[in-house]
CSV table of C-alpha atoms in Angstrom, one decimal:
chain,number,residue,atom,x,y,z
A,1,UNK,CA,15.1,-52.8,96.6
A,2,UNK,CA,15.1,-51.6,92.7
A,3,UNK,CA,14.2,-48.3,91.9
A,4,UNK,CA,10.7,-48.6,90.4
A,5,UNK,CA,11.1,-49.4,86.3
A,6,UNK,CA,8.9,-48.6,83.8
A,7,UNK,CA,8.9,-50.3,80.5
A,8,UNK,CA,8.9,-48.1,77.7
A,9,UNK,CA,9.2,-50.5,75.1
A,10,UNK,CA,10.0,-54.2,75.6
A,11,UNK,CA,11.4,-56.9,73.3
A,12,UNK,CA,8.7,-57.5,70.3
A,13,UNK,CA,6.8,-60.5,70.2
A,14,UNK,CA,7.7,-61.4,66.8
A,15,UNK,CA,11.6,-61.4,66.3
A,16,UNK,CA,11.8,-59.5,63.0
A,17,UNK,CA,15.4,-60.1,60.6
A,18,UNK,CA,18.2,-59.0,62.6
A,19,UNK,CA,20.5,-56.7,60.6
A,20,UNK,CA,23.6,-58.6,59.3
A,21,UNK,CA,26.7,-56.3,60.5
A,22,UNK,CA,27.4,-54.0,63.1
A,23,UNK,CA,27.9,-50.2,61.5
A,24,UNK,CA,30.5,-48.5,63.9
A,25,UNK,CA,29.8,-44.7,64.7
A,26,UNK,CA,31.4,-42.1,63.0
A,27,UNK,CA,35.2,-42.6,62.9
A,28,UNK,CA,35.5,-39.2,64.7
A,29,UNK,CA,33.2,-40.3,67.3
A,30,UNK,CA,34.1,-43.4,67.7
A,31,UNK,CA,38.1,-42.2,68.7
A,32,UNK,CA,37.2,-39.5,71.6
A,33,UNK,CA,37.1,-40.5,74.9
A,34,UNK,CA,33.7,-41.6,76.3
A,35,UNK,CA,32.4,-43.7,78.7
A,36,UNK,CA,29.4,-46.4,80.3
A,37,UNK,CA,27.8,-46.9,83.7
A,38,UNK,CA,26.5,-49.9,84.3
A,39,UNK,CA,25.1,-51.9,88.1
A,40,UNK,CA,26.9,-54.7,89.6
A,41,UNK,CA,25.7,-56.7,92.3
A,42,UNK,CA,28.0,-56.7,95.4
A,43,UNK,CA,29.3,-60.5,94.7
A,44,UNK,CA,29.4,-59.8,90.9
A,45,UNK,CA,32.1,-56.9,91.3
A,46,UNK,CA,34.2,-59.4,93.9
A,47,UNK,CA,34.5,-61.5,90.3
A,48,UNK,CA,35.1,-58.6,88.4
A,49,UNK,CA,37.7,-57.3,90.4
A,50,UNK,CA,39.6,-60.7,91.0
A,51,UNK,CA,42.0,-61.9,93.6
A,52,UNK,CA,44.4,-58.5,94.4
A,53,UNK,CA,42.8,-57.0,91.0
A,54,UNK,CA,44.3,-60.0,89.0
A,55,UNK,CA,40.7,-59.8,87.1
A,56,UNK,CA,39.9,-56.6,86.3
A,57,UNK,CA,43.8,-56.0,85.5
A,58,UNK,CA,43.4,-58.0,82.8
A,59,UNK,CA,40.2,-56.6,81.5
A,60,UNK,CA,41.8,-53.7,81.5
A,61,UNK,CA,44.9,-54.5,79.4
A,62,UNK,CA,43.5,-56.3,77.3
A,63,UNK,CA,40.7,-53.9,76.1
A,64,UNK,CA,42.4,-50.6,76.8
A,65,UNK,CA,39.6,-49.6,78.6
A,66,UNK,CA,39.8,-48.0,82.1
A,67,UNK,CA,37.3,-50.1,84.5
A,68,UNK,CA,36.4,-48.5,88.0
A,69,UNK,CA,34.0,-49.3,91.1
A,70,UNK,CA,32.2,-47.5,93.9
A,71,UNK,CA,33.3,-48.7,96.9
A,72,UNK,CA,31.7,-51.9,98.2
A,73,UNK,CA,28.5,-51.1,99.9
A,74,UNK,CA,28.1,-48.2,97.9
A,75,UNK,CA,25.2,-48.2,96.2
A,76,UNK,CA,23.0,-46.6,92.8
A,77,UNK,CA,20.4,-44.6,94.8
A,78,UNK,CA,17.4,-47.3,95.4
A,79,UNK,CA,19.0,-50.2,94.3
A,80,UNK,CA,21.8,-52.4,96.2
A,81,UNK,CA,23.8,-52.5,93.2
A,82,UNK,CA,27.3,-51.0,92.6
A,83,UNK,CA,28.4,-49.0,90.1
A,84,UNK,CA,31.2,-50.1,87.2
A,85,UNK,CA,32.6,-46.9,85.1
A,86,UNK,CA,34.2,-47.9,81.7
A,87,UNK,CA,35.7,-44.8,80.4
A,88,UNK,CA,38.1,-45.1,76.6
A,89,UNK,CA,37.7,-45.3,73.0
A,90,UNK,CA,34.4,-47.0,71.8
A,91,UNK,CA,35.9,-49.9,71.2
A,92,UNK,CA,37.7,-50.3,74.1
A,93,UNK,CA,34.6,-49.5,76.0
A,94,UNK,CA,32.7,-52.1,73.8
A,95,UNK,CA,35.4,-55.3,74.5
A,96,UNK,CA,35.9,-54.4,78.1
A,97,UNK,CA,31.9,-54.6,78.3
A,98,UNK,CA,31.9,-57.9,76.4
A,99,UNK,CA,35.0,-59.5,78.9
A,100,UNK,CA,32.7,-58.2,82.0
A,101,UNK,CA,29.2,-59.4,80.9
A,102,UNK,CA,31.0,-63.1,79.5
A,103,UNK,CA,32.7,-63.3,83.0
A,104,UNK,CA,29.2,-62.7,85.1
A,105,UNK,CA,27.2,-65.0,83.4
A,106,UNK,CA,30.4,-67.7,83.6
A,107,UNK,CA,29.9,-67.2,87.0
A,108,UNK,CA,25.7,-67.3,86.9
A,109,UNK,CA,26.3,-70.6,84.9
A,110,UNK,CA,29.1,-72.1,87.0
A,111,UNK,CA,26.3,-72.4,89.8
A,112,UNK,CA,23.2,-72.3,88.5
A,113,UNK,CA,24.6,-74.9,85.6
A,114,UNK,CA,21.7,-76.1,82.9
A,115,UNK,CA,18.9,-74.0,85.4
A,116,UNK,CA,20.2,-70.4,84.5
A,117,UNK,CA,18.1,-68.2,82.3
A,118,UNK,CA,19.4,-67.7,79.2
A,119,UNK,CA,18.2,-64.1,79.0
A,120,UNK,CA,19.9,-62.2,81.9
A,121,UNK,CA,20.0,-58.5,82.6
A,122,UNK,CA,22.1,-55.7,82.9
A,123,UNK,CA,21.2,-52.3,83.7
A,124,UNK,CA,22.9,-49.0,82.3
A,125,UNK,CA,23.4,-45.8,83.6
A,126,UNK,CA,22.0,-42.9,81.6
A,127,UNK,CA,22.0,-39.4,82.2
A,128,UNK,CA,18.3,-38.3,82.2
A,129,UNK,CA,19.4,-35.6,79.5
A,130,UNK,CA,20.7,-38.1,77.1
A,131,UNK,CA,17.6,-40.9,77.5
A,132,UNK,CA,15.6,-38.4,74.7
A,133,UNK,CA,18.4,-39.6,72.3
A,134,UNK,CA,17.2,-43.5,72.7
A,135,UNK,CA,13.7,-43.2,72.7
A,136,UNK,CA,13.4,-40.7,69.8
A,137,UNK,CA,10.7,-39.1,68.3
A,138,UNK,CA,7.5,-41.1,69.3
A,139,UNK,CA,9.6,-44.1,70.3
A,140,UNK,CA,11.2,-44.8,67.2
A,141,UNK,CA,14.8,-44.6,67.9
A,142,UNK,CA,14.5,-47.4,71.0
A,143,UNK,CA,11.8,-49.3,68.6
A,144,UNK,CA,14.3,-49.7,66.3
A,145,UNK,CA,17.0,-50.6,68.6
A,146,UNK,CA,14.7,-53.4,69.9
A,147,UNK,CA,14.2,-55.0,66.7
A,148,UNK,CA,17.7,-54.5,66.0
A,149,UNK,CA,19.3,-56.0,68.9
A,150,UNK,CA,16.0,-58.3,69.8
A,151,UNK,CA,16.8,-57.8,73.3
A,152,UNK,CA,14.6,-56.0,75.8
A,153,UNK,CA,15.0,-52.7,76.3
A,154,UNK,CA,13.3,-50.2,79.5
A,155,UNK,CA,13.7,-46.7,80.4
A,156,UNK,CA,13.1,-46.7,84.3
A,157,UNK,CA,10.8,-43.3,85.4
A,158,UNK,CA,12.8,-40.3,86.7
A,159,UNK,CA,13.0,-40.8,90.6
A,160,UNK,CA,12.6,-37.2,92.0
A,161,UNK,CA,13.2,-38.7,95.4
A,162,UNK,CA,16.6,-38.0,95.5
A,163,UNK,CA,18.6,-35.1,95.5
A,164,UNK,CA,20.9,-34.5,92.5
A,165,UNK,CA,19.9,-37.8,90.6
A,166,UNK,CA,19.7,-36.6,87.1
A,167,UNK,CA,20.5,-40.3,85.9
A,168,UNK,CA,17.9,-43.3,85.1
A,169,UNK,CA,18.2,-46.5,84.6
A,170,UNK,CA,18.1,-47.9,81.5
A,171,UNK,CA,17.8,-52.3,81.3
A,172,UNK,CA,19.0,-54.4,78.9
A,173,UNK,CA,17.2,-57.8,78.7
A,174,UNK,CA,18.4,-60.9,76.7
A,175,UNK,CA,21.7,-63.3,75.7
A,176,UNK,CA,24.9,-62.0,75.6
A,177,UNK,CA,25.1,-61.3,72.2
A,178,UNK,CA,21.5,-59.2,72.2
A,179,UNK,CA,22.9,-57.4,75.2
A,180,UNK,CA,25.4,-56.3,73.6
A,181,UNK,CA,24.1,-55.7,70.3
A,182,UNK,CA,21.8,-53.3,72.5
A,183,UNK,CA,24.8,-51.8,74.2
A,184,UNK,CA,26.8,-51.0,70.9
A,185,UNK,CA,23.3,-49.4,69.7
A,186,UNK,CA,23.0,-47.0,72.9
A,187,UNK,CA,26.9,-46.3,73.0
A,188,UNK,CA,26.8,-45.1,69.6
A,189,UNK,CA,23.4,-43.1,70.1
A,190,UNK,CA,24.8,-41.4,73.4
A,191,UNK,CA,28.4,-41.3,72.0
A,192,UNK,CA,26.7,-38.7,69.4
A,193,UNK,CA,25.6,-36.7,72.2
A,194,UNK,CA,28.6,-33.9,73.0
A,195,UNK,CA,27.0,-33.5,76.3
A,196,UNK,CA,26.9,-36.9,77.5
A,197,UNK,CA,31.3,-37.5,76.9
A,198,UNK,CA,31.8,-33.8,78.2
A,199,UNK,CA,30.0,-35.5,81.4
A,200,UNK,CA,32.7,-38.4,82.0
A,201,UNK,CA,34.5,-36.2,84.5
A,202,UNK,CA,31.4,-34.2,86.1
A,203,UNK,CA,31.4,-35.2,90.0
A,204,UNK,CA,28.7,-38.3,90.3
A,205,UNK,CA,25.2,-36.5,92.3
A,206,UNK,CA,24.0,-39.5,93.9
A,207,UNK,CA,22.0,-38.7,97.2
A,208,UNK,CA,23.9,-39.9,100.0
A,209,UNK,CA,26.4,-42.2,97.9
A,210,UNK,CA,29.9,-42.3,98.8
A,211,UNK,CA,31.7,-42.6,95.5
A,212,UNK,CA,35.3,-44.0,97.0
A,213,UNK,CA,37.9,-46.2,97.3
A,214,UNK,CA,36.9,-50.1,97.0
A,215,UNK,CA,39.2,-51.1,100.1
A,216,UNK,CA,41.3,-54.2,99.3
A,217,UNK,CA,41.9,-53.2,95.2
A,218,UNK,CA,44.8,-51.1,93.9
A,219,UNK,CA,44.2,-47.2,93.7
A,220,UNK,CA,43.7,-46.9,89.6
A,221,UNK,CA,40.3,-48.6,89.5
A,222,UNK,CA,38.5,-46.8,92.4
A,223,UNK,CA,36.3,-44.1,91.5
A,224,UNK,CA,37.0,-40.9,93.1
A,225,UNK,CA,36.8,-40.6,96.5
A,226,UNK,CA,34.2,-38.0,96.9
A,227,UNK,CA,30.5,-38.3,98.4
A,228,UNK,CA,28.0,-36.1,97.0
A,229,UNK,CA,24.8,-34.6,98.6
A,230,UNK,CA,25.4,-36.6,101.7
A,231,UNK,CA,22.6,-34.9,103.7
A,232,UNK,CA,19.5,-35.3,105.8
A,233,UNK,CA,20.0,-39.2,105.2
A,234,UNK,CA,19.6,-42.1,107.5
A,235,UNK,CA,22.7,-43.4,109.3
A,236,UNK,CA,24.3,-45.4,106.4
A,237,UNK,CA,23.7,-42.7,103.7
A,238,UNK,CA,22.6,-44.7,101.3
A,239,UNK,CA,18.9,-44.4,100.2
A,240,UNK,CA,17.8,-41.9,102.4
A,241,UNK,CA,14.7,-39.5,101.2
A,242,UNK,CA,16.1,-36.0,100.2
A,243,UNK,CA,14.1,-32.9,102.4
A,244,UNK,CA,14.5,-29.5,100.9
A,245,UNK,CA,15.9,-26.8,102.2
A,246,UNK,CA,14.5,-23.4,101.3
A,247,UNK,CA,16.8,-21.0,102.6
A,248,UNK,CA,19.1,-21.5,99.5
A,249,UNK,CA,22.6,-19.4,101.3
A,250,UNK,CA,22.4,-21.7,104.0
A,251,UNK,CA,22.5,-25.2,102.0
A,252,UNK,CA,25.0,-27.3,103.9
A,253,UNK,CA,26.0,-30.6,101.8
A,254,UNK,CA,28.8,-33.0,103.6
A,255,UNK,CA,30.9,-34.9,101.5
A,256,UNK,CA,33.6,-37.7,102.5
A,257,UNK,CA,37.5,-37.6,101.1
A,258,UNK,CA,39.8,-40.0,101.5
A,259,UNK,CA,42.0,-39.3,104.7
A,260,UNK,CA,45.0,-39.6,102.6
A,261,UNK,CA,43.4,-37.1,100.4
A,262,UNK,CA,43.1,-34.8,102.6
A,263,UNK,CA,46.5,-32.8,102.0
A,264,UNK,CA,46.0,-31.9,98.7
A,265,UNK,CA,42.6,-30.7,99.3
A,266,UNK,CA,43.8,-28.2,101.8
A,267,UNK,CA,47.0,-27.9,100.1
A,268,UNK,CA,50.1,-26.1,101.5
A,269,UNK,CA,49.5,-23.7,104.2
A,270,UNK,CA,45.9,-24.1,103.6
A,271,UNK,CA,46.5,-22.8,99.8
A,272,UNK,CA,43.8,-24.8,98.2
A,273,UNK,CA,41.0,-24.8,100.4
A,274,UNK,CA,41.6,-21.3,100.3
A,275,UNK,CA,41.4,-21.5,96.6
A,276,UNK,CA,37.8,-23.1,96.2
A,277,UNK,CA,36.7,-21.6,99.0
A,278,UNK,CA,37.7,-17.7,96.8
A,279,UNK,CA,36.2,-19.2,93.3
A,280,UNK,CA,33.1,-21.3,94.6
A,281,UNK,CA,31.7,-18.3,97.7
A,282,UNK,CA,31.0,-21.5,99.5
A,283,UNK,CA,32.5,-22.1,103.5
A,284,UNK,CA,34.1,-25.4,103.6
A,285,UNK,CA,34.9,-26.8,107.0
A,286,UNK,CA,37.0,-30.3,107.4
A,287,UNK,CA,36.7,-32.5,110.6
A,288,UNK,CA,39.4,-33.3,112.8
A,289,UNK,CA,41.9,-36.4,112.2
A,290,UNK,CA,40.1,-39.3,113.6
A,291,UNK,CA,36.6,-37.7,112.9
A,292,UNK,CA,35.5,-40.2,109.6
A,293,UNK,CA,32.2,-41.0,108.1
A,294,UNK,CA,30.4,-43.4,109.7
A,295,UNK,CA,32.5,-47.2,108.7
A,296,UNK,CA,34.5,-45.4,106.1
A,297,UNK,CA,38.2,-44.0,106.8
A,298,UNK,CA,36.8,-40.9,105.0
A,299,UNK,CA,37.0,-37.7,106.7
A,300,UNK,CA,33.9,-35.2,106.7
A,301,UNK,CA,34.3,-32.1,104.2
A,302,UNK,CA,31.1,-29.7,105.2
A,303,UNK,CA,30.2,-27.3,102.3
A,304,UNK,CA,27.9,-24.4,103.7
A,305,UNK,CA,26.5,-22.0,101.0
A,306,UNK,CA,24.1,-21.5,97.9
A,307,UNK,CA,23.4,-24.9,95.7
A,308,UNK,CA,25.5,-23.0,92.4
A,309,UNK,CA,28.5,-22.6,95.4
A,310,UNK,CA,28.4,-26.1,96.6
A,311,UNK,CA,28.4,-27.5,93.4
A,312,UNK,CA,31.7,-25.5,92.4
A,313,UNK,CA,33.2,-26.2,95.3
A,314,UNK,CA,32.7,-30.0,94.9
A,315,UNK,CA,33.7,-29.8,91.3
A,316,UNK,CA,37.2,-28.4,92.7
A,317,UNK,CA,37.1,-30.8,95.1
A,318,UNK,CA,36.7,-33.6,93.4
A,319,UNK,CA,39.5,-32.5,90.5
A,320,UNK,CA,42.2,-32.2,93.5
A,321,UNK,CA,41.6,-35.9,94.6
A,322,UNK,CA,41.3,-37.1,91.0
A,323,UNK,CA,44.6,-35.4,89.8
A,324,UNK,CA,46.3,-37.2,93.6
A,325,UNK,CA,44.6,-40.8,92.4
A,326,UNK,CA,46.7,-40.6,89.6
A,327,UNK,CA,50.0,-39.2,90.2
């Protein structure tokens, strides 16, 4: 089930003249590393990925970008959707979203043939911090982008429900080309935003999702394998209603890390666990071999302490297994 969207502004009802180029952010901008979130239906990431990676391989060389994927049944809070991290330059960014979006509605067309809506969606990713950047003052920033692009635009409502979700969605309705038109508008808005790159390698918050190796595709286009906030959910983690907990010292947050990760978490002679433990204040505590998360290979990391120690500690966390993915 979709998270609950509210239309902020949709496409107009008179197409007004759309302008004639595309003007490119500022060169500095446009050079520094950023990145885009966007959903993927579970079958849609199968084609995205390819046979052994053979797809997304070639996305990947020839944009420059780097593309990555939660793990499969590992979902946006709310929806049943994956999620597909592009991180480069703009530009890279912008052709490997172009190769992806051409490639699923290939696919929509392929068996849907002459039936297929011409107007499809895709759904972004946005932190909530950055979504005051595309609306603007009085809705004039995401009016204009509208006109501009001609494709449909909404900002979906902040779900409070879960724990840590600081993101909204924000969908995209219309051809290919007003798609992306919409998406080079947005990129260039958010890429303006120092915040919103400085967050391309902040630890993902989503209640009860298991950001982690897609099993069955190389190593380099898994997103990290971390789970955030996994607690007080329902048995498969994913959707579950966040209680709080008032006693703030006794927050206890269980995340999942790769088995294979789990050496250089604890590091040697227990160095590094000893290390986050000093620097967060929080009491980390790692299950036995054999002891995963429920139908991962992904054993259980439990932080115990105040919600500024957890998140430390999972920011350190999540660093070690990054800096392992990619030695």
């Amino acid at each position: 089930m979709e998270s609950p969207e509210s239309s902020y502004m949709s496409s107009p009802e008179v197409p007004p003249r759309r302008s004639a180029s595309l003007k490119s952010p500022i060169s500095d901008d446009k050079e520094k590393p950023t990145y885009i979130r966007f959903l993927v239906s579970n079958a849609a990431a199968g084609s995205v990925i390819g046979k052994g990676g053979s797809t997304i391989t070639e996305f990947q060389s020839e944009s420059g970008a780097r593309i990555q994927l939660s793990r499969n049944h590992e979902f946006f809070p709310g929806t049943s959707d994956r999620i597909i991290m592009i991180s480069g330059a703009f530009d890279e960014i912008y052709k490997a979203m172009e190769l992806i979006l051409a490639k699923l509605l290939s696919e929509i067309h392929a068996e849907d043939g002459d039936d297929v809506d011409p107007r499809s969606k895709v759904r972004l990713i946005v932190p909530n911090s950055s979504c005051g950047g595309i609306i603007g003052k009085g809705g004039a920033t995401i009016k204009s982008f509208i006109e501009d692009s001609q494709a449909g635009i909404k900002i979906s409502p902040q779900d409070n429900n879960y724990i840590g979700l600081s993101d909204r969605l924000v969908t995209l309705t219309g051809s290919l080309e007003e798609q992306m038109r919409a998406i080079f508008l947005i990129l260039s808005k958010l890429t303006e935003d120092a915040h919103y790159s400085q967050s391309m390698n902040a630890p993902f918050s989503y209640a009860g999702v298991n950001i982690a190796g897609f099993h069955g595709i190389p190593h380099p286009y898994v997103l990290p394998s971390v789970a955030y906030n996994a607690i007080n959910f329902g048995p498969s983690g994913a959707g579950g209603k966040f209680q709080s907990n008032k006693e703030d010292r006794g927050n206890s947050v269980t995340i999942g890390v790769a088995d294979e990760h789990i050496g250089v978490v604890v590091g040697r002679g227990g160095r590094n666990i000893m290390e986050i433990g000093q620097v967060s204040g929080a009491r980390i505590k790692i299950s036995d071999r054999g002891d995963f998360i429920s139908g991962t290979s992904d054993r259980k990391v439990t932080i115990t302490g105040s919600q500024g120690a957890i998140r430390t500690a999972e920011a350190m966390i999540l660093q070690k297994v990054a800096s392992a993915s990619e030695m």
